[in-house]
PDB file of C-alpha atoms in Angstrom:
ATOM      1  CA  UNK A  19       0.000   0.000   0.000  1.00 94.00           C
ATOM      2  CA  UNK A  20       1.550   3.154  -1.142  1.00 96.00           C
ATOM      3  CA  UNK A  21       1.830   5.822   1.682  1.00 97.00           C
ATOM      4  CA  UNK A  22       3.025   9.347   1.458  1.00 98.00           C
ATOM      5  CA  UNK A  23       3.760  11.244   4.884  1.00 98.00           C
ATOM      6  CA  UNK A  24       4.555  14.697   4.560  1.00 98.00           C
ATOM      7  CA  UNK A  25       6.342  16.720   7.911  1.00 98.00           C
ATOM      8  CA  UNK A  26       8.314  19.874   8.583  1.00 98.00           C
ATOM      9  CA  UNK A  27       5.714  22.551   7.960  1.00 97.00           C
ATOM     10  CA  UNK A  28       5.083  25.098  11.187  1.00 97.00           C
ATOM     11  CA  UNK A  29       4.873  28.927  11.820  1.00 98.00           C
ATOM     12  CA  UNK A  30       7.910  30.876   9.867  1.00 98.00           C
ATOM     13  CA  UNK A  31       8.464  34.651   9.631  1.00 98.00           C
ATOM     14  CA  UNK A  32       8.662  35.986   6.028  1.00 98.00           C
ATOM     15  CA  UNK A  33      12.626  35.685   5.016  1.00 98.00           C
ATOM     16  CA  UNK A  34      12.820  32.565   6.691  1.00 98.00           C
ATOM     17  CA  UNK A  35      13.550  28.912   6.035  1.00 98.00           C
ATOM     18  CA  UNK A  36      12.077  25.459   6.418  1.00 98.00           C
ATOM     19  CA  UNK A  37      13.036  21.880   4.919  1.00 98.00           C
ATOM     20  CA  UNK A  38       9.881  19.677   4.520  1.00 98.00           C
ATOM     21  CA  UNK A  39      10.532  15.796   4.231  1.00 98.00           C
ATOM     22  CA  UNK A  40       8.255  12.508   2.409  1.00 98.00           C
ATOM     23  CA  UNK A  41       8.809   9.551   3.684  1.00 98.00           C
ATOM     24  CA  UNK A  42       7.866   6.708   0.939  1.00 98.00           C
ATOM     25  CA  UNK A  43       6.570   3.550   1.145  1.00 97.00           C
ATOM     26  CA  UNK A  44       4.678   0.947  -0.484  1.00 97.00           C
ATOM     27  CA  UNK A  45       6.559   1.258  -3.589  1.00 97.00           C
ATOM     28  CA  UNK A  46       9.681   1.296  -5.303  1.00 96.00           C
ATOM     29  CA  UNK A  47      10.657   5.093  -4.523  1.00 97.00           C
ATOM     30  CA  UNK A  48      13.596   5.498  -6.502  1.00 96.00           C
ATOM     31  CA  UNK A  49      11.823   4.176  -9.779  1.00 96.00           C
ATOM     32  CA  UNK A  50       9.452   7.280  -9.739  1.00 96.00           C
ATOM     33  CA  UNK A  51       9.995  10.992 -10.228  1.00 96.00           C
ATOM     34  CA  UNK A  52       8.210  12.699  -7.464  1.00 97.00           C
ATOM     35  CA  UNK A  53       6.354  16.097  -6.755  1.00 97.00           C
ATOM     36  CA  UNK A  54       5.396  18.952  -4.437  1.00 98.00           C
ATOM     37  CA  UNK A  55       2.412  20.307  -5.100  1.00 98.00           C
ATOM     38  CA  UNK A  56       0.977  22.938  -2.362  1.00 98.00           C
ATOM     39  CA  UNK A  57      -2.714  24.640  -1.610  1.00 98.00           C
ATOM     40  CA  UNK A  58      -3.088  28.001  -0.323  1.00 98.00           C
ATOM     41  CA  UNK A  59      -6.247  28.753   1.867  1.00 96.00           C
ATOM     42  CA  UNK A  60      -9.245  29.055  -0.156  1.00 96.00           C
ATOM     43  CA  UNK A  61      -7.052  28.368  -3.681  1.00 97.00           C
ATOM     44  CA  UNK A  62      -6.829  25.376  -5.816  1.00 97.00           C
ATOM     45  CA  UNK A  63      -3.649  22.775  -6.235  1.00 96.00           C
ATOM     46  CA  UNK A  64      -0.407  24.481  -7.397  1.00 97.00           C
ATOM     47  CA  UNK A  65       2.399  22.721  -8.882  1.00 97.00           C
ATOM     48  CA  UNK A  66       5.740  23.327  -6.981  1.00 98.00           C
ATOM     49  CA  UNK A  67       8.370  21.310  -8.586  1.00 97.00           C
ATOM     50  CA  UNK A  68       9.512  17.484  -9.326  1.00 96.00           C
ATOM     51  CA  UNK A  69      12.975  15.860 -10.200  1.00 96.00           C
ATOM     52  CA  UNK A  70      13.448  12.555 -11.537  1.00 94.00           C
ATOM     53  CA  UNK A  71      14.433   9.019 -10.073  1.00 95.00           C
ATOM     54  CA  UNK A  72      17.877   9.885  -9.667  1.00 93.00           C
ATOM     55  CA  UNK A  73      17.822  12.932  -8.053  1.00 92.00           C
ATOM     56  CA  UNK A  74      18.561  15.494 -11.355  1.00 89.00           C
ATOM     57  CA  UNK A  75      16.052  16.751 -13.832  1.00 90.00           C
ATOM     58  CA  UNK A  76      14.683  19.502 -11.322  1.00 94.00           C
ATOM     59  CA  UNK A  77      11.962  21.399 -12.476  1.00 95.00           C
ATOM     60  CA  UNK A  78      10.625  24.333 -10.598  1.00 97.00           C
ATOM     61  CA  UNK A  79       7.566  26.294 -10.323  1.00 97.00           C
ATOM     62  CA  UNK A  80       8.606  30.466 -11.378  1.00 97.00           C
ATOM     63  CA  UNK A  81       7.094  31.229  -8.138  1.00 97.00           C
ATOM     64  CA  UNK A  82       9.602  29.417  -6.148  1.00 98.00           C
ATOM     65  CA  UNK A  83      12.125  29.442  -8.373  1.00 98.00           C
ATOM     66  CA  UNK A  84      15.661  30.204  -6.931  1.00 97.00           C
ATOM     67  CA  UNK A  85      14.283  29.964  -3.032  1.00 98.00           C
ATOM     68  CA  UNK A  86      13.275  26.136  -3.274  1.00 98.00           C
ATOM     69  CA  UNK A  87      15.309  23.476  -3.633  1.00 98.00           C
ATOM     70  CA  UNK A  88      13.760  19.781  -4.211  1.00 98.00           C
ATOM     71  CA  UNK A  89      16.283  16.909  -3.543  1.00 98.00           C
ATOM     72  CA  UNK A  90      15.779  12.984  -2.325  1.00 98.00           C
ATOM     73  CA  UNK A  91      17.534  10.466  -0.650  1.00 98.00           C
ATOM     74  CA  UNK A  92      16.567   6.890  -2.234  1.00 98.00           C
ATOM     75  CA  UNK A  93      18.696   4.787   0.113  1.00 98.00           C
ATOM     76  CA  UNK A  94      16.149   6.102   2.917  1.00 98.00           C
ATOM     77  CA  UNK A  95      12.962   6.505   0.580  1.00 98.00           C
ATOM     78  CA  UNK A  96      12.700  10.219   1.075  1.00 98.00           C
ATOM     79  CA  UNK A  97      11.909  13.554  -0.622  1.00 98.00           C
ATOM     80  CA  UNK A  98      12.684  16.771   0.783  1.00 98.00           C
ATOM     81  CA  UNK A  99      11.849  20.766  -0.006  1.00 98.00           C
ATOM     82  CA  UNK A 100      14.286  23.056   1.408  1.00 98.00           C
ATOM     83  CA  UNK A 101      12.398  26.697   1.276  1.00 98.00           C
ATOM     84  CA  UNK A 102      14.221  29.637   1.850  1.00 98.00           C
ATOM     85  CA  UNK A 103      13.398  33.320   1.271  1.00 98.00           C
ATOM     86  CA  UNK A 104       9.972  32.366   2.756  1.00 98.00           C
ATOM     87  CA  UNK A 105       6.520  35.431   1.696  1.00 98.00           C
ATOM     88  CA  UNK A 106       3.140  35.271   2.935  1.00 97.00           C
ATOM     89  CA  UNK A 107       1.657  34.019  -0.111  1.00 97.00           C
ATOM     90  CA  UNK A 108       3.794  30.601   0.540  1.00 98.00           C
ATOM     91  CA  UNK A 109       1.494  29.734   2.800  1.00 98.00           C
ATOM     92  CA  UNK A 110      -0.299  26.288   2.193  1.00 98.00           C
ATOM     93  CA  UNK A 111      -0.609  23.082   2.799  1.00 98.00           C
ATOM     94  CA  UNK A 112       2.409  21.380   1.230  1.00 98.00           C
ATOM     95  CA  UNK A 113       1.442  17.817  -0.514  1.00 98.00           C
ATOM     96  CA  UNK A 114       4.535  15.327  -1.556  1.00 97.00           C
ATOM     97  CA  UNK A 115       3.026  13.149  -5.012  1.00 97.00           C
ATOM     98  CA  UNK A 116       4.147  10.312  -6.605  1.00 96.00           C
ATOM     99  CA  UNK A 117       4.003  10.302 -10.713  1.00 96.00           C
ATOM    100  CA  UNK A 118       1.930   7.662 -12.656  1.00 94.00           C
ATOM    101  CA  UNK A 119       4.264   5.891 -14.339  1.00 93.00           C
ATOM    102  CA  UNK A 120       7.514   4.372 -13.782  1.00 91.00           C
ATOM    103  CA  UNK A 121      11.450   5.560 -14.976  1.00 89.00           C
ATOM    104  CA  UNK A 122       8.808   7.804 -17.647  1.00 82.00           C
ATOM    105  CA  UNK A 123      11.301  10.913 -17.751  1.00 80.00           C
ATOM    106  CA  UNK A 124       8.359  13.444 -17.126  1.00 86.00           C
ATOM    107  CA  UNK A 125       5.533  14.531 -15.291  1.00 88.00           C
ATOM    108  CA  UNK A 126       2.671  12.689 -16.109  1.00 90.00           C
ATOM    109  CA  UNK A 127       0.552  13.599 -13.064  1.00 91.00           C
ATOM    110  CA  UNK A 128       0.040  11.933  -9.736  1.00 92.00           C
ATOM    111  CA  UNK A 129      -1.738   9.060  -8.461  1.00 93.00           C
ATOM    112  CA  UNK A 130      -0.818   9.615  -4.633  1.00 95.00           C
ATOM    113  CA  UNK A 131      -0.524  11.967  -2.228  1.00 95.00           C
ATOM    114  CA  UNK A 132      -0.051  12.340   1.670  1.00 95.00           C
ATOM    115  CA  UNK A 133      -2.337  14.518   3.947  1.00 97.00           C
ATOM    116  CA  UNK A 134       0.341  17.544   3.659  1.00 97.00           C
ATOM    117  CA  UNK A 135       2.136  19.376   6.089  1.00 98.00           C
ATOM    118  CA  UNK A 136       0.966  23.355   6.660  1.00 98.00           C
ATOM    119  CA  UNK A 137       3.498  26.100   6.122  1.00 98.00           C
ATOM    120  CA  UNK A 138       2.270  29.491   6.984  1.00 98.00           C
ATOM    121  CA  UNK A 139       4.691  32.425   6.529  1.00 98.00           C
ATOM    122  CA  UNK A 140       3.737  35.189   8.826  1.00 97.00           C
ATOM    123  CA  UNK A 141       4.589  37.743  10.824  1.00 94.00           C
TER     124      UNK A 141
END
């Protein structure tokens, strides 16, 4: 059974940082490029950024680009966000995906998700 645990969000002030973490299980973690996605209060999904089964291939959203960084560790099953630079409008609820389909080179969309961990940027 695939499950997706998100955890790291909290309370940040704007400029400041936070690493989010995934732990996989339930399937073969380092065969799948993996996603963030977030939701802001009251707003629909948003695509934050992916990488490939390896690690590379890093693909960011232009809202976050140059303050995120999306890595993973497949020896431990994980996927991580660090966020730096942190405004008020990257406050959501921070979802870790898997993709559909296996060692496929590119996003085809997601069939899981955790529950999310909440990042709110304030002041």
């Amino acid at each position: 059974q695939v499950q997706l645990v998100e955890s790291g969000g909290g309370l940040v002030q704007p400029g400041g940082s936070l690493r989010l973490s995934c732990a996989a299980e339930g399937f073969s973690f380092s065969s799948y490029r993996m996603i963030w996605v977030r939701q802001p209060p009251g707003k629909g999904l948003e695509y934050v950024s992916d990488l490939n089964e390896s690690g590379g291939g890093q693909y960011y959203a232009n809202a976050v680009k140059g303050r995120f960084t999306i890595s993973r560790d497949n020896a431990k099953n994980t996927l991580y966000l660090q966020m730096t630079d942190l405004k008020p409008e990257d406050t959501a609820v921070y979802y870790c995906a898997k993709n559909l389909r296996s060692s496929s080179g590119r996003f085809d969309g997601m069939d899981y998700w955790g529950k999310g961990t909440l990042v709110t940027v304030s002041s």
